[in-house]
Amino acid sequence: MADLEAKRQQTEAKLREQLAKIDEQKRRLAQSPAVRKTQVENQKRFERAVQKLAPDLDHRHFIAIIADAVDGGFDADALAERGEALLAEHGKSRRGRRPRSAVGL
């Protein structure tokens, strides 16, 4: 019985080591330049969409809106779909050069 317990403890220790290695690899991947670039682009898309949808609101308003949504209950899948549609519509960057008249503003 003691041998089985010792073997179980060794197996658990090996599993913990393997999980630690996997977590370290995940952390390294999350810090890779490609992932960072994607995160920065998503942040920019979010900021552009927020500016177009609600230019008068600031971060305090958004925190209150999020808290109300969480308290009122929500369907995460439906919100994700709607959010993706809004980001696609309002989060696109403006292409091309700005006209000369807008440069001096």
PDB file of C-alpha atoms in Angstrom:
ATOM      1  CA  MET A   1       0.000   0.000   0.000  1.00  0.00           C
ATOM      2  CA  ALA A   2       2.840   2.366   0.859  1.00  0.00           C
ATOM      3  CA  ASP A   3       4.455   1.646  -2.532  1.00  0.00           C
ATOM      4  CA  LEU A   4       1.261   2.652  -4.328  1.00  0.00           C
ATOM      5  CA  GLU A   5       1.057   5.868  -2.320  1.00  0.00           C
ATOM      6  CA  ALA A   6       4.683   6.712  -3.096  1.00  0.00           C
ATOM      7  CA  LYS A   7       4.117   5.977  -6.777  1.00  0.00           C
ATOM      8  CA  ARG A   8       0.999   8.194  -6.777  1.00  0.00           C
ATOM      9  CA  GLN A   9       2.975  11.041  -5.211  1.00  0.00           C
ATOM     10  CA  GLN A  10       5.734  10.659  -7.815  1.00  0.00           C
ATOM     11  CA  THR A  11       3.176  10.696 -10.613  1.00  0.00           C
ATOM     12  CA  GLU A  12       1.542  13.818  -9.186  1.00  0.00           C
ATOM     13  CA  ALA A  13       4.941  15.518  -8.912  1.00  0.00           C
ATOM     14  CA  LYS A  14       5.713  14.691 -12.558  1.00  0.00           C
ATOM     15  CA  LEU A  15       2.322  16.033 -13.610  1.00  0.00           C
ATOM     16  CA  ARG A  16       2.928  19.265 -11.694  1.00  0.00           C
ATOM     17  CA  GLU A  17       6.300  19.659 -13.412  1.00  0.00           C
ATOM     18  CA  GLN A  18       4.749  19.077 -16.837  1.00  0.00           C
ATOM     19  CA  LEU A  19       1.960  21.567 -16.104  1.00  0.00           C
ATOM     20  CA  ALA A  20       4.553  24.117 -15.011  1.00  0.00           C
ATOM     21  CA  LYS A  21       6.414  23.620 -18.295  1.00  0.00           C
ATOM     22  CA  ILE A  22       3.194  24.039 -20.285  1.00  0.00           C
ATOM     23  CA  ASP A  23       2.318  27.195 -18.356  1.00  0.00           C
ATOM     24  CA  GLU A  24       5.786  28.602 -19.031  1.00  0.00           C
ATOM     25  CA  GLN A  25       5.431  27.872 -22.755  1.00  0.00           C
ATOM     26  CA  LYS A  26       2.012  29.545 -22.769  1.00  0.00           C
ATOM     27  CA  ARG A  27       3.456  32.592 -21.039  1.00  0.00           C
ATOM     28  CA  ARG A  28       6.306  32.799 -23.548  1.00  0.00           C
ATOM     29  CA  LEU A  29       3.908  32.473 -26.478  1.00  0.00           C
ATOM     30  CA  ALA A  30       1.696  35.205 -25.046  1.00  0.00           C
ATOM     31  CA  GLN A  31       4.708  37.513 -25.035  1.00  0.00           C
ATOM     32  CA  SER A  32       5.741  36.778 -28.607  1.00  0.00           C
ATOM     33  CA  PRO A  33       5.853  39.725 -31.033  1.00  0.00           C
ATOM     34  CA  ALA A  34       3.093  38.285 -33.228  1.00  0.00           C
ATOM     35  CA  VAL A  35       0.687  37.955 -30.310  1.00  0.00           C
ATOM     36  CA  ARG A  36       1.632  41.387 -29.009  1.00  0.00           C
ATOM     37  CA  LYS A  37       1.018  42.882 -32.447  1.00  0.00           C
ATOM     38  CA  THR A  38      -2.425  41.241 -32.593  1.00  0.00           C
ATOM     39  CA  GLN A  39      -3.278  42.536 -29.123  1.00  0.00           C
ATOM     40  CA  VAL A  40      -2.208  46.076 -30.041  1.00  0.00           C
ATOM     41  CA  GLU A  41      -4.287  45.966 -33.215  1.00  0.00           C
ATOM     42  CA  ASN A  42      -7.322  44.688 -31.291  1.00  0.00           C
ATOM     43  CA  GLN A  43      -6.855  47.485 -28.751  1.00  0.00           C
ATOM     44  CA  LYS A  44      -6.747  50.058 -31.557  1.00  0.00           C
ATOM     45  CA  ARG A  45      -9.892  48.569 -33.150  1.00  0.00           C
ATOM     46  CA  PHE A  46     -11.640  48.774 -29.791  1.00  0.00           C
ATOM     47  CA  GLU A  47     -10.617  52.386 -29.256  1.00  0.00           C
ATOM     48  CA  ARG A  48     -11.749  53.407 -32.746  1.00  0.00           C
ATOM     49  CA  ALA A  49     -15.119  51.676 -32.278  1.00  0.00           C
ATOM     50  CA  VAL A  50     -15.616  53.299 -28.863  1.00  0.00           C
ATOM     51  CA  GLN A  51     -14.781  56.720 -30.278  1.00  0.00           C
ATOM     52  CA  LYS A  52     -17.324  56.305 -33.081  1.00  0.00           C
ATOM     53  CA  LEU A  53     -20.095  54.716 -31.008  1.00  0.00           C
ATOM     54  CA  ALA A  54     -19.876  56.842 -27.857  1.00  0.00           C
ATOM     55  CA  PRO A  55     -17.541  59.830 -28.231  1.00  0.00           C
ATOM     56  CA  ASP A  56     -18.948  61.564 -25.117  1.00  0.00           C
ATOM     57  CA  LEU A  57     -18.250  58.696 -22.698  1.00  0.00           C
ATOM     58  CA  ASP A  58     -15.018  57.991 -20.866  1.00  0.00           C
ATOM     59  CA  HIS A  59     -13.620  55.011 -18.943  1.00  0.00           C
ATOM     60  CA  ARG A  60     -15.817  55.643 -15.870  1.00  0.00           C
ATOM     61  CA  HIS A  61     -18.949  55.346 -17.974  1.00  0.00           C
ATOM     62  CA  PHE A  62     -17.786  52.126 -19.580  1.00  0.00           C
ATOM     63  CA  ILE A  63     -16.988  50.518 -16.223  1.00  0.00           C
ATOM     64  CA  ALA A  64     -20.502  51.365 -15.012  1.00  0.00           C
ATOM     65  CA  ILE A  65     -22.038  49.990 -18.209  1.00  0.00           C
ATOM     66  CA  ILE A  66     -20.078  46.749 -17.852  1.00  0.00           C
ATOM     67  CA  ALA A  67     -21.079  46.412 -14.186  1.00  0.00           C
ATOM     68  CA  ASP A  68     -24.752  46.912 -15.104  1.00  0.00           C
ATOM     69  CA  ALA A  69     -24.497  44.279 -17.833  1.00  0.00           C
ATOM     70  CA  VAL A  70     -22.899  41.772 -15.469  1.00  0.00           C
ATOM     71  CA  ASP A  71     -25.441  42.447 -12.713  1.00  0.00           C
ATOM     72  CA  GLY A  72     -28.360  42.171 -15.120  1.00  0.00           C
ATOM     73  CA  GLY A  73     -27.155  38.891 -16.537  1.00  0.00           C
ATOM     74  CA  PHE A  74     -26.117  38.475 -20.151  1.00  0.00           C
ATOM     75  CA  ASP A  75     -25.618  35.916 -22.873  1.00  0.00           C
ATOM     76  CA  ALA A  76     -21.866  35.891 -23.510  1.00  0.00           C
ATOM     77  CA  ASP A  77     -22.166  34.297 -26.952  1.00  0.00           C
ATOM     78  CA  ALA A  78     -24.741  36.795 -28.180  1.00  0.00           C
ATOM     79  CA  LEU A  79     -22.685  39.709 -26.835  1.00  0.00           C
ATOM     80  CA  ALA A  80     -19.545  38.348 -28.481  1.00  0.00           C
ATOM     81  CA  GLU A  81     -21.291  38.086 -31.856  1.00  0.00           C
ATOM     82  CA  ARG A  82     -22.745  41.581 -31.567  1.00  0.00           C
ATOM     83  CA  GLY A  83     -19.404  42.991 -30.418  1.00  0.00           C
ATOM     84  CA  GLU A  84     -17.577  41.382 -33.327  1.00  0.00           C
ATOM     85  CA  ALA A  85     -20.107  42.841 -35.758  1.00  0.00           C
ATOM     86  CA  LEU A  86     -19.725  46.301 -34.226  1.00  0.00           C
ATOM     87  CA  LEU A  87     -15.929  46.043 -34.312  1.00  0.00           C
ATOM     88  CA  ALA A  88     -16.066  45.021 -37.951  1.00  0.00           C
ATOM     89  CA  GLU A  89     -18.308  47.978 -38.725  1.00  0.00           C
ATOM     90  CA  HIS A  90     -16.743  50.705 -36.584  1.00  0.00           C
ATOM     91  CA  GLY A  91     -13.261  49.445 -35.720  1.00  0.00           C
ATOM     92  CA  LYS A  92     -11.680  49.670 -39.139  1.00  0.00           C
ATOM     93  CA  SER A  93      -8.841  52.102 -39.570  1.00  0.00           C
ATOM     94  CA  ARG A  94      -9.196  54.862 -42.089  1.00  0.00           C
ATOM     95  CA  ARG A  95      -7.175  54.083 -45.183  1.00  0.00           C
ATOM     96  CA  GLY A  96      -5.310  56.551 -47.316  1.00  0.00           C
ATOM     97  CA  ARG A  97      -3.811  59.929 -46.670  1.00  0.00           C
ATOM     98  CA  ARG A  98      -5.560  62.722 -44.866  1.00  0.00           C
ATOM     99  CA  PRO A  99      -6.453  65.718 -46.976  1.00  0.00           C
ATOM    100  CA  ARG A 100      -4.213  68.760 -46.570  1.00  0.00           C
ATOM    101  CA  SER A 101      -7.016  70.741 -44.946  1.00  0.00           C
ATOM    102  CA  ALA A 102      -7.223  68.211 -42.090  1.00  0.00           C
ATOM    103  CA  VAL A 103      -3.466  68.221 -41.373  1.00  0.00           C
ATOM    104  CA  GLY A 104      -3.417  71.686 -39.814  1.00  0.00           C
ATOM    105  CA  LEU A 105      -6.402  71.104 -37.521  1.00  0.00           C
TER     106      LEU A 105
END
